[in-house]
Short mmCIF file of C-alpha atoms (C1' of nucleotides) in Angstrom, two decimals:
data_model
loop_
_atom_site.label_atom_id
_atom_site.label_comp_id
_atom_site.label_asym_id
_atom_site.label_seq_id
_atom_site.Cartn_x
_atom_site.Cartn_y
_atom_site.Cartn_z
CA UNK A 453 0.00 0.00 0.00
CA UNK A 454 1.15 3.42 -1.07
CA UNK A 455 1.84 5.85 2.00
CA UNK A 456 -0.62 8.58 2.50
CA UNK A 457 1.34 11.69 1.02
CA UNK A 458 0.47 14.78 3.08
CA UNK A 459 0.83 18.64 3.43
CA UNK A 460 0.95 20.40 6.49
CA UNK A 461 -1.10 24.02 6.77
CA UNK A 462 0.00 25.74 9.70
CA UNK A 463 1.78 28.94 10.53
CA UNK A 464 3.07 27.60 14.17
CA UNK A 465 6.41 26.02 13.64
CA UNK A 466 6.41 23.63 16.39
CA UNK A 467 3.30 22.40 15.90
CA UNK A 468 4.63 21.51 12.48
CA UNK A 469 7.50 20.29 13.93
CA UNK A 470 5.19 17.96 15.96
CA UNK A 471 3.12 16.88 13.51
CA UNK A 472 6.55 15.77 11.42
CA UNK A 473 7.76 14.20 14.35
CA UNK A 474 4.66 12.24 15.30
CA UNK A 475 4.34 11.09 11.54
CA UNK A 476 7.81 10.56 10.45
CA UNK A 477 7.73 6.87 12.77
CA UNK A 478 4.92 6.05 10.48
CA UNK A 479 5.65 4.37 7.23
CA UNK A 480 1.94 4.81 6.24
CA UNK A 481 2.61 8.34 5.49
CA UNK A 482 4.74 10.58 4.05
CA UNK A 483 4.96 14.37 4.81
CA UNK A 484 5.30 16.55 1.50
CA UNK A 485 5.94 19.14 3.04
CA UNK A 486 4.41 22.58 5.65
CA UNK A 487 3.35 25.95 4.31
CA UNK A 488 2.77 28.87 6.97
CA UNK A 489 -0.31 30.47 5.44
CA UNK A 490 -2.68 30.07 2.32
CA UNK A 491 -0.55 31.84 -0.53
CA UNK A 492 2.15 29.63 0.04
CA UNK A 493 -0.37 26.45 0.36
CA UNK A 494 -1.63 27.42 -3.04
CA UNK A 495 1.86 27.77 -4.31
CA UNK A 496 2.79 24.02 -3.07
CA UNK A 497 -0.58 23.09 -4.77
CA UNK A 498 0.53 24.33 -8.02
CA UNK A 499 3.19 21.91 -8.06
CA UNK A 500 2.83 18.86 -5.70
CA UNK A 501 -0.60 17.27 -4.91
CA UNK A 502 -0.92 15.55 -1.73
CA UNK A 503 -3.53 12.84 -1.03
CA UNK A 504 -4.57 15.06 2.71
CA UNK A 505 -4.05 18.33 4.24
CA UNK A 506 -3.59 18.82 7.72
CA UNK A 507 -4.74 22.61 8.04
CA UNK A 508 -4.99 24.99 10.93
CA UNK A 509 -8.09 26.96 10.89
CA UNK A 510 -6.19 29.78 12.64
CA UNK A 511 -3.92 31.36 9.83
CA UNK A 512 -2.43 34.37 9.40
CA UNK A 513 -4.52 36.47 6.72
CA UNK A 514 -7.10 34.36 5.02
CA UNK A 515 -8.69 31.73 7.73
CA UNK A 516 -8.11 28.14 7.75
CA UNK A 517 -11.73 28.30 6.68
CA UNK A 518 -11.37 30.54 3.86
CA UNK A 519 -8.42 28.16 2.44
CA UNK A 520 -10.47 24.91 2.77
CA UNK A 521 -13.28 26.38 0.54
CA UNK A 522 -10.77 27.18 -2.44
CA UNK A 523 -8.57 24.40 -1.98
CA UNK A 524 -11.91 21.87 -2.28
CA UNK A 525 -12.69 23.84 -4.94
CA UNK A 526 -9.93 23.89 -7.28
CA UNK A 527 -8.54 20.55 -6.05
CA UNK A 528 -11.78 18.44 -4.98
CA UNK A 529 -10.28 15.30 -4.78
CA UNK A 530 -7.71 16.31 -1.72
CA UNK A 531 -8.53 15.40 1.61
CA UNK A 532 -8.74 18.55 4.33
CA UNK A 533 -8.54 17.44 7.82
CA UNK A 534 -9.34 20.75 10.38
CA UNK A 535 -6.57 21.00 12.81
CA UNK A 536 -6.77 23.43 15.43
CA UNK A 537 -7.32 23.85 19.34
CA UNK A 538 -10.73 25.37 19.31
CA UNK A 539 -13.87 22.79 19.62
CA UNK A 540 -16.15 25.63 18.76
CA UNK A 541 -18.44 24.41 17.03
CA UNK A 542 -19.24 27.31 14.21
CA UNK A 543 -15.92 26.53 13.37
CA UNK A 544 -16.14 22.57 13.16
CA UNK A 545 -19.41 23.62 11.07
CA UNK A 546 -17.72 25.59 8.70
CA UNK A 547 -15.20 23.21 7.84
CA UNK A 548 -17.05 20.53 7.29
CA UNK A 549 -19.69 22.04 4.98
CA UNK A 550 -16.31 23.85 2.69
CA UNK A 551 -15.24 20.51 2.05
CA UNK A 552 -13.11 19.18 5.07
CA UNK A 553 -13.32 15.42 5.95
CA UNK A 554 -12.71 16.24 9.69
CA UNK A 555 -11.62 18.09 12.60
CA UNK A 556 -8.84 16.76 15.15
CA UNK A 557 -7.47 18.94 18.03
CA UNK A 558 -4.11 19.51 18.44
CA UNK A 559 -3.89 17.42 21.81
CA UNK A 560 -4.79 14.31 19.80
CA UNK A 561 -2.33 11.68 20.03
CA UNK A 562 -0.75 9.93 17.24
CA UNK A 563 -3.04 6.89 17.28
CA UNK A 564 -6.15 9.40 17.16
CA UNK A 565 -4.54 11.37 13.75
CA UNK A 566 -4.09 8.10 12.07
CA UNK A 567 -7.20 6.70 12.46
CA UNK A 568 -8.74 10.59 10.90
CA UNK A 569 -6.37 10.28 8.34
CA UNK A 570 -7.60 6.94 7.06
CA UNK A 571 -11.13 7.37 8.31
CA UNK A 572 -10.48 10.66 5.53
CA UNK A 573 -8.39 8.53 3.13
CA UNK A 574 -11.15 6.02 3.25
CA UNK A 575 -13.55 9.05 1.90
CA UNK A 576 -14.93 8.91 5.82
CA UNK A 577 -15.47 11.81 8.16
CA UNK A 578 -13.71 11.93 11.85
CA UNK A 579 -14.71 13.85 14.63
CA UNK A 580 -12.41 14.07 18.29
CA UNK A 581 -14.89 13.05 20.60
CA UNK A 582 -14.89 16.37 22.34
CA UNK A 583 -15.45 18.20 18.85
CA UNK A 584 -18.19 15.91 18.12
CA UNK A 585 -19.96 16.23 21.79
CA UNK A 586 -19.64 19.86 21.25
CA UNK A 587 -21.52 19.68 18.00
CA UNK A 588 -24.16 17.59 19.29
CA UNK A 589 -24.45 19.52 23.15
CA UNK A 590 -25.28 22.63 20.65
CA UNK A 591 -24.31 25.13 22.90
CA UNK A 592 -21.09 26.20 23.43
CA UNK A 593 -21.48 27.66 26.84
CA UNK A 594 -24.19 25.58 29.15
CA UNK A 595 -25.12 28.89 30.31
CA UNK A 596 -26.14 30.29 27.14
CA UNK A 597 -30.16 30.13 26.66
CA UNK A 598 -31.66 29.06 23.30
CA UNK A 599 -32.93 32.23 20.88
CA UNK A 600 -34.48 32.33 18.75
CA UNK A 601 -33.38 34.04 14.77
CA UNK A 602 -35.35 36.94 15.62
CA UNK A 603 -34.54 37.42 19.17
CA UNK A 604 -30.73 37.76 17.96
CA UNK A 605 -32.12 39.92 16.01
CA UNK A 606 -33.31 41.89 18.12
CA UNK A 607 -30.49 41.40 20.35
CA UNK A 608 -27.66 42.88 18.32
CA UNK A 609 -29.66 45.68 17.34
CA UNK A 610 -30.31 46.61 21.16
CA UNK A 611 -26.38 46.34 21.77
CA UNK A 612 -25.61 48.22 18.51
CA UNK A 613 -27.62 50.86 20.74
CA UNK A 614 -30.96 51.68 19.18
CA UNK A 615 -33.90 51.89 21.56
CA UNK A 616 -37.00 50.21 21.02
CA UNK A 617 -38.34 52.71 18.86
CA UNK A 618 -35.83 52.36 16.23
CA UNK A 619 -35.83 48.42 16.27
CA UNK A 620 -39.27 48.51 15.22
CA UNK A 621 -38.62 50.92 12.60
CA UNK A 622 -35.72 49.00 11.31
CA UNK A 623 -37.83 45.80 11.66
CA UNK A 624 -40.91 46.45 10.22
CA UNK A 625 -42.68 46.10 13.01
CA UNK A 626 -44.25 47.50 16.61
CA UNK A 627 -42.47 48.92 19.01
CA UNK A 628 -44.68 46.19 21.58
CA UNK A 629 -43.14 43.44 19.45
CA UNK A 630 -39.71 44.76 20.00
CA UNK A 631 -40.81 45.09 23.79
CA UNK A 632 -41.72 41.51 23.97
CA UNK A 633 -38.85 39.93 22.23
CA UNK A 634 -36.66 41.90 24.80
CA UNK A 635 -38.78 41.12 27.79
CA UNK A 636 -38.17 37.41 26.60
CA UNK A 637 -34.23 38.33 26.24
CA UNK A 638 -34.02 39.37 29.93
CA UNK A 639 -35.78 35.93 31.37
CA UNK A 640 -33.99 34.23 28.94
CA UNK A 641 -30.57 35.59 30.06
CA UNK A 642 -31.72 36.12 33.23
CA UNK A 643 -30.93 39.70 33.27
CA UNK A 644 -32.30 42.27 34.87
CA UNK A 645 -31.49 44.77 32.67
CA UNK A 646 -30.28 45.78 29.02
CA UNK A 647 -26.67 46.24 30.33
CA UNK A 648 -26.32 43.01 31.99
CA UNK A 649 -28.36 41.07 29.33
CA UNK A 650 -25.84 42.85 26.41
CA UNK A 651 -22.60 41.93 28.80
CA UNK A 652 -23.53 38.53 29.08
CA UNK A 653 -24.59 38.13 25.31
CA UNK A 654 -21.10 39.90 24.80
CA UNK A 655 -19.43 37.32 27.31
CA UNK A 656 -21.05 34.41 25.91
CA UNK A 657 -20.24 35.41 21.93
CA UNK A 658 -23.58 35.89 20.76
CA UNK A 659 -23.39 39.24 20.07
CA UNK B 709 28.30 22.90 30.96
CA UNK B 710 25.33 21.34 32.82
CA UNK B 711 22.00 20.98 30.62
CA UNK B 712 18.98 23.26 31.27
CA UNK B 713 16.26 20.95 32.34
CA UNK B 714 12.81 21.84 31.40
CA UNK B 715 9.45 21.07 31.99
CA UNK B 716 7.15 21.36 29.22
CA UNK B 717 3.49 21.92 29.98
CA UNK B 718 0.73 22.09 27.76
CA UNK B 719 -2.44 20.21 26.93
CA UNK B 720 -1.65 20.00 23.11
CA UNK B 721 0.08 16.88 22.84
CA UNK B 722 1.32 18.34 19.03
CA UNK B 723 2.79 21.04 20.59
CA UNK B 724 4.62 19.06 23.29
CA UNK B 725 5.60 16.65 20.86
CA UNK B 726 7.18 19.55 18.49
CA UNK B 727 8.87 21.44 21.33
CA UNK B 728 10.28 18.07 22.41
CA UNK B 729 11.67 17.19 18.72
CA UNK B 730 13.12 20.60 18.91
CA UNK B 731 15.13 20.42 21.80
CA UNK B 732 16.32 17.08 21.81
CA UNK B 733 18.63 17.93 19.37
CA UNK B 734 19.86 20.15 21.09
CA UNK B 735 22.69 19.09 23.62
CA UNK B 736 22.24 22.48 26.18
CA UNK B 737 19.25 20.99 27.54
CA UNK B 738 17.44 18.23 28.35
CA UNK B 739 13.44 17.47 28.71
CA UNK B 740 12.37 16.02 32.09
CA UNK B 741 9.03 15.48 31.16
CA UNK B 742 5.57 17.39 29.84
CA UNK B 743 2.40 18.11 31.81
CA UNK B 744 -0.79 18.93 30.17
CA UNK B 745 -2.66 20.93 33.28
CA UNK B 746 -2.10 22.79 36.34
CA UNK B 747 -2.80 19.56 38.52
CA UNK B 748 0.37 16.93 37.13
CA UNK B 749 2.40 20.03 36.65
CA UNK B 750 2.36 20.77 40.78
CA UNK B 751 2.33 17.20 40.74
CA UNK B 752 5.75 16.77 38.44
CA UNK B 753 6.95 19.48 40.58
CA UNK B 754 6.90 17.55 44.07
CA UNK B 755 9.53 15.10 42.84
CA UNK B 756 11.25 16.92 40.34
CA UNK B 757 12.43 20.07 40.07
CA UNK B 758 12.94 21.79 36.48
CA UNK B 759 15.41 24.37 35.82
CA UNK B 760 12.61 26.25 33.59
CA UNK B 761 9.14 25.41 32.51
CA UNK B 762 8.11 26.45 28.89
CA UNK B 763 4.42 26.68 30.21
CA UNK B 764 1.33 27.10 28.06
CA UNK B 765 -1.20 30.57 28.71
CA UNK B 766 -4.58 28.66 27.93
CA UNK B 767 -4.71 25.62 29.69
CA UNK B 768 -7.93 23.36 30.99
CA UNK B 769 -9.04 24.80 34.35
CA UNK B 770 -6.92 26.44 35.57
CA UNK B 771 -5.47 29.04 33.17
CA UNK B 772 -1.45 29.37 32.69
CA UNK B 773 -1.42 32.75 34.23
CA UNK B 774 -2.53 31.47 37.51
CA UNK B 775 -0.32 28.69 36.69
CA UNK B 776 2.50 30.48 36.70
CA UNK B 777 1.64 32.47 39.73
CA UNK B 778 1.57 29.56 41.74
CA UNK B 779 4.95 28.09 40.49
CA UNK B 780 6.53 31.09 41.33
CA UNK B 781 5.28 31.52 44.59
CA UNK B 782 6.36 27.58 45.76
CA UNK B 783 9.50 27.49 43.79
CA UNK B 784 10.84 31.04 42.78
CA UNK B 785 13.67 29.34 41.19
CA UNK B 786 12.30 27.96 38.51
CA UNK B 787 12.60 29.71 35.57
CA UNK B 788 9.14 30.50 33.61
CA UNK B 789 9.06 31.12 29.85
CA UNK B 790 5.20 31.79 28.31
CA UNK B 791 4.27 29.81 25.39
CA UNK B 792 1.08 30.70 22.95
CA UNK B 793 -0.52 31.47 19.73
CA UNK B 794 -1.81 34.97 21.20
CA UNK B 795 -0.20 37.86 21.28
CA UNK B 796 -2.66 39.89 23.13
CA UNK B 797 -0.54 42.20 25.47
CA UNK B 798 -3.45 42.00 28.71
CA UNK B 799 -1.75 37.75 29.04
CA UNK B 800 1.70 38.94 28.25
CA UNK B 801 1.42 41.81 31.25
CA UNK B 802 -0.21 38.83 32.96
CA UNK B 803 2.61 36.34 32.73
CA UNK B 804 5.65 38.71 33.40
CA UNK B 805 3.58 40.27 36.33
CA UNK B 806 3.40 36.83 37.61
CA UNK B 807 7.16 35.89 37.40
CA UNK B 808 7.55 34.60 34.00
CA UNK B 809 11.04 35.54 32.62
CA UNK B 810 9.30 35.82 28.71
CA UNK B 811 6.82 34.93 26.27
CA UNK B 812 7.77 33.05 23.08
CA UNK B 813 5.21 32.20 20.44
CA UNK B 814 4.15 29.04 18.92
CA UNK B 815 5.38 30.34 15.66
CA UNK B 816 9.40 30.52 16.51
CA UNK B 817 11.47 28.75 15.30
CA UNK B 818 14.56 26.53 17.15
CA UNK B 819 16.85 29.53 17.36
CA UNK B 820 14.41 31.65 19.04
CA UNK B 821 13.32 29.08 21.91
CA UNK B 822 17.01 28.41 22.50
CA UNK B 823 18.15 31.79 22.72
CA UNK B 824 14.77 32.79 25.36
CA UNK B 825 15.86 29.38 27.34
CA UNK B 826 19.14 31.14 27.51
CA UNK B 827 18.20 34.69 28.00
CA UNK B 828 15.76 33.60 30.64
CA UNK B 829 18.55 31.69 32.79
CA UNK B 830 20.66 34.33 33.07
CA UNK B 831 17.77 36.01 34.81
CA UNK B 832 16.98 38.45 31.69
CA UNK B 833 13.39 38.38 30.26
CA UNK B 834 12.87 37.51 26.63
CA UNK B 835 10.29 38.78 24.59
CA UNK B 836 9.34 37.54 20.58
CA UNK B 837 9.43 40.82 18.87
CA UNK B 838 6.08 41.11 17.79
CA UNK B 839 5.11 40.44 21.27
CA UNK B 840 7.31 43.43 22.67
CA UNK B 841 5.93 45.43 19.93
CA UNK B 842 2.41 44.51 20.78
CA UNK B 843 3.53 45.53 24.10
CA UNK B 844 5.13 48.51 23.57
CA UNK B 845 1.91 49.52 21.65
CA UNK B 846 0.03 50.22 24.56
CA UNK B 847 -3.66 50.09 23.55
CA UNK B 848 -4.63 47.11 22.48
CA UNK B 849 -7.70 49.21 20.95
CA UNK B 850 -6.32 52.44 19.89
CA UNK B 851 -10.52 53.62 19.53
CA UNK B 852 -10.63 52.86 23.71
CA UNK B 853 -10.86 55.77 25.98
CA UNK B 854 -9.60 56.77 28.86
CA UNK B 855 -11.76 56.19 32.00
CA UNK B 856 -10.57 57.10 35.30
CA UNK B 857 -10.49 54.69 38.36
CA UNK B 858 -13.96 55.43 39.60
CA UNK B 859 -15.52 55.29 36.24
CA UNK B 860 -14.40 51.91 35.87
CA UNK B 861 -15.82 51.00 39.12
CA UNK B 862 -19.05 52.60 37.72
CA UNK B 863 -18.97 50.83 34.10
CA UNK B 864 -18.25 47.35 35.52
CA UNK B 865 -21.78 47.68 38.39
CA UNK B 866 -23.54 49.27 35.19
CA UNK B 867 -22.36 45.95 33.74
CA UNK B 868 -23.62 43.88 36.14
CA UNK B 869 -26.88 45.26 35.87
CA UNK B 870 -26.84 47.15 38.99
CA UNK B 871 -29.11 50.84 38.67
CA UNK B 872 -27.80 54.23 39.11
CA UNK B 873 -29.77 53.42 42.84
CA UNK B 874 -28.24 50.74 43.75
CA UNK B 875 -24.76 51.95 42.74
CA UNK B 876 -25.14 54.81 44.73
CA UNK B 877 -25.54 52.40 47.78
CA UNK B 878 -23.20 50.36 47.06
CA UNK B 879 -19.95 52.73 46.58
CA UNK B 880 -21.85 55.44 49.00
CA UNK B 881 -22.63 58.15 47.34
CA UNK B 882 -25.49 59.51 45.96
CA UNK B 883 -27.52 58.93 42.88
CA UNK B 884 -26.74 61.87 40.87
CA UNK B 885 -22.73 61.35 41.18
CA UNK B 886 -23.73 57.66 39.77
CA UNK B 887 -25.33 60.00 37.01
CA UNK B 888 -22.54 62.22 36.28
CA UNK B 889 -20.00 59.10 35.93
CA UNK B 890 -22.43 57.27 33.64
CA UNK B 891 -22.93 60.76 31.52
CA UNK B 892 -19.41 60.93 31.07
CA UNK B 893 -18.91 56.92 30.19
CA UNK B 894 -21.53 57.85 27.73
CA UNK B 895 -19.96 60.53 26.12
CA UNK B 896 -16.19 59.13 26.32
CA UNK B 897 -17.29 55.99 24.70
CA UNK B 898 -19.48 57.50 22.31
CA UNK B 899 -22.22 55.36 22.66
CA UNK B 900 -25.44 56.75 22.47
CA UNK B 901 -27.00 54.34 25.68
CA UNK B 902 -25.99 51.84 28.14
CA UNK B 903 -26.43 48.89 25.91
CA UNK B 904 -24.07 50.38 23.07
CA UNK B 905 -21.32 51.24 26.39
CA UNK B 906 -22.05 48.10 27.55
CA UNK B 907 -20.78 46.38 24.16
CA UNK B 908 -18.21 48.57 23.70
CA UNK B 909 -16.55 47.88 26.97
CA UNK B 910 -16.87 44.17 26.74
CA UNK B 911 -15.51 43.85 23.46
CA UNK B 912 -12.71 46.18 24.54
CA UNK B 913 -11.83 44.03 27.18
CA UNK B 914 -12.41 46.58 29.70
CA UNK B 915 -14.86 44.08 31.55
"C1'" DC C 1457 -52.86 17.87 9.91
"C1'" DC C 1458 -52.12 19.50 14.42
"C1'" DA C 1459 -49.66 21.10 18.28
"C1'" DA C 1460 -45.88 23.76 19.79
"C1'" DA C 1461 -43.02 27.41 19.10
"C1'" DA C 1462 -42.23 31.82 17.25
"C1'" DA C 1463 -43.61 36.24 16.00
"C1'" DT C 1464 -46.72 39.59 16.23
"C1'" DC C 1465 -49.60 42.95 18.66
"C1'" DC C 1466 -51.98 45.54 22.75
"C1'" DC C 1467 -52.71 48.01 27.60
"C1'" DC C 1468 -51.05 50.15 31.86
"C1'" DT C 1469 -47.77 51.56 35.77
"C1'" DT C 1470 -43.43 52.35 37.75
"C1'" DT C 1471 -38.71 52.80 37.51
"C1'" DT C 1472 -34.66 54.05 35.26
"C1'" DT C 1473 -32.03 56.54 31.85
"C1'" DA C 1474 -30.93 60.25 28.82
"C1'" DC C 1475 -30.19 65.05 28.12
"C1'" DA C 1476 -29.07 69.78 29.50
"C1'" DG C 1477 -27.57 72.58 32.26
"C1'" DG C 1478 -24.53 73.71 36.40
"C1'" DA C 1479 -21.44 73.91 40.94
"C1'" DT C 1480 -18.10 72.60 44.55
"C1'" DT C 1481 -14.23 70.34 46.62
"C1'" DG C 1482 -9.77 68.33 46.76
"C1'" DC C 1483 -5.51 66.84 44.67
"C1'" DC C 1484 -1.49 66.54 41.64
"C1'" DC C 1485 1.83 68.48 38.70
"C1'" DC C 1486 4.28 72.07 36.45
"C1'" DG D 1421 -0.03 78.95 43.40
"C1'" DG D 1422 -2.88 78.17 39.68
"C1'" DG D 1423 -4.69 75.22 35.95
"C1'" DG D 1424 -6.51 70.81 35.16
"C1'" DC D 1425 -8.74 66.80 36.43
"C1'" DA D 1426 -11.33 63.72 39.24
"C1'" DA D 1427 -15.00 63.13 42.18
"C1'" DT D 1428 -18.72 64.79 44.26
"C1'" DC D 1429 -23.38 66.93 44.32
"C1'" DC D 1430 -27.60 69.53 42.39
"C1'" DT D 1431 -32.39 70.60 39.49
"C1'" DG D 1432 -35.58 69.53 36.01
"C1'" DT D 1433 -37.74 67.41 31.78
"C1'" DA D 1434 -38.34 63.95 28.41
"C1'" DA D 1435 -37.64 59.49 26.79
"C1'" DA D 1436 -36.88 54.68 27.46
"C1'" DA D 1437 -37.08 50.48 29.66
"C1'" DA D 1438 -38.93 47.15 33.19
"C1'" DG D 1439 -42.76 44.67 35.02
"C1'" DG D 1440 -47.03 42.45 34.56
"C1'" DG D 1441 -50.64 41.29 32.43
"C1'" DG D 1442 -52.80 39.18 27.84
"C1'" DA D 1443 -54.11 37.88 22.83
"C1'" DT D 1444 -53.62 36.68 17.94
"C1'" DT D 1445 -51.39 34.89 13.94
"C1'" DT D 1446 -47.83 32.56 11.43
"C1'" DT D 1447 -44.30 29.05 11.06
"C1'" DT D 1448 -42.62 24.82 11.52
"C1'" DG D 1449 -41.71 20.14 12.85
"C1'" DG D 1450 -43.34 15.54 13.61
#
DNA sequence: CCAAAAATCCCCTTTTTACAGGATTGCCCC
DNA sequence: GGGGCAATCCTGTAAAAAGGGGATTTTTGG
């Protein structure tokens, strides 16, 4: 069996240098090569095609996201596995619908990377465990109540500082609709007021 | 010349495993072992005692800063260089205000780490340069005002949800001096109500 | 198709903020 | 020793938001 050629995407050298080190005992794979950020991913692409990418969603200039998208595009047939030490979920989300075959966490351990990178190779998708319970708990922070489109709505416009008045105006609709969707923000949040409701919605990422 | 010997701690195994490659090439020092939290780092730290710890900022639990206050306090001897893909200046101030002799990033390369090992134990602090730089930059956000002590006080029980009322009663003075320090968070922020101050300040780190 | 959830609307009262003016004391630095 | 700033206090009006009730109509998911 052929070893699984791969590229490394990420601009933290010794997380590169870990990857390579973790790998290199592994005759099932061969590293191609690193590039620190997307230009110089694209570059390597113009020349060599790997069978997988290991890619960082954090990268300097255009997002790990960003790259996955054009790199499925132009090149659908190489395998993107997300690599990164955020479990939040939009992220995970994103990745997965531009194209990536899965999302491991940089405190995986050499056993967990080979199984994604087969599970990948194998046209498969692999999830960490915690990456995958965060997906399915939903919410990132327990504390974080469930709101609905047009209560976030609503939300950002109170923090962006309009009043009630305005919200409807901007909305389309009454200024006792606005009321009520924020009256439901406060229980929701368990606020008491707008400025606690908008710290915590602030605190929590929402907003 | 004795080796350096150095404690790595950090939760991402990639990065442990990288750092390790790294420096085992390197003849001047010599690993003793890795942690990935707060707990089997005290732990590591009954029986063994590190000439410096390369010690992670964002950790499970507890967070590195506090970390690295509480190595320094027990062992003041040890050596403490910061380790992290941020560059935010509030962690840096953190870490060297704890005892940390420097802050390296993720991103250097072997040269870099070997020179802050060094620089760090002959008792000098080592800083990347875009970290100084981010340092010596002062305001993280350059749009942030100036607020004075009390205002702060004031912005953070605004925050919390607390009412002109109760704030009086709480820092014991009266309502309209609650007033006069809100009027002038209002205007120094620019925001046109306590919701848009609220956001502001959050997102400005402020609170 | 039907029930639950979401979105919409309404009334009324009280409390809190916003806005527009000041004014006084104390303290630090040049 | 005087200017500037911070912190304190004041009066008054107008505008919002909070609190506590409902009620109706769309959506939407099973």
């Amino acid at each position: 069996m052929k070893p699984v050629r791969i590229l490394i995407v990420d601009d933290h050298y010794i997380v590169v240098e870990g990857i390579r080190s973790l790998l290199q005992r592994v005759s099932a794979v061969e590293i191609l090569g690193a590039a620190s950020d997307a230009e110089s991913c694209m570059r390597f692409l113009d020349r060599r095609i790997p069978d997988l990418i290991l890619l960082d969603i954090s990268l300097p200039h255009t997002s790990g996201i960003d790259l996955c998208k054009a790199i499925h595009e132009k090149y659908p047939r190489i395998r993107i596995l997300g690599l990164s030490t955020f479990k939040e979920q939009s992220f995970v989300r994103n990745m997965l619908d531009n194209g990536a075959s899965g999302y491991v966490l940089k405190n995986a351990g050499i056993d967990e990377l080979m199984i994604a990178i087969q599970t990948a190779m194998k046209g498969g998708k692999y999830l960490s465990d915690e990456v995958a319970a965060a997906l399915t708990d939903q919410q990132i922070d327990p504390a974080a109540p469930v709101i609905t489109r047009r209560e976030k709505e609503v939300l950002n416009l109170i923090a962006e500082g309009y009043t009630n008045n305005e919200i409807a105006g901007r909305l389309f609709v009454s200024v006792t609709t606005v009321d009520s969707h924020r009256k439901n923000l406060l229980t929701k949040f368990g606020a008491g007021n707008t400025a606690a409701l908008v710290k915590l919605a602030v605190k929590m990422q929402i907003i």
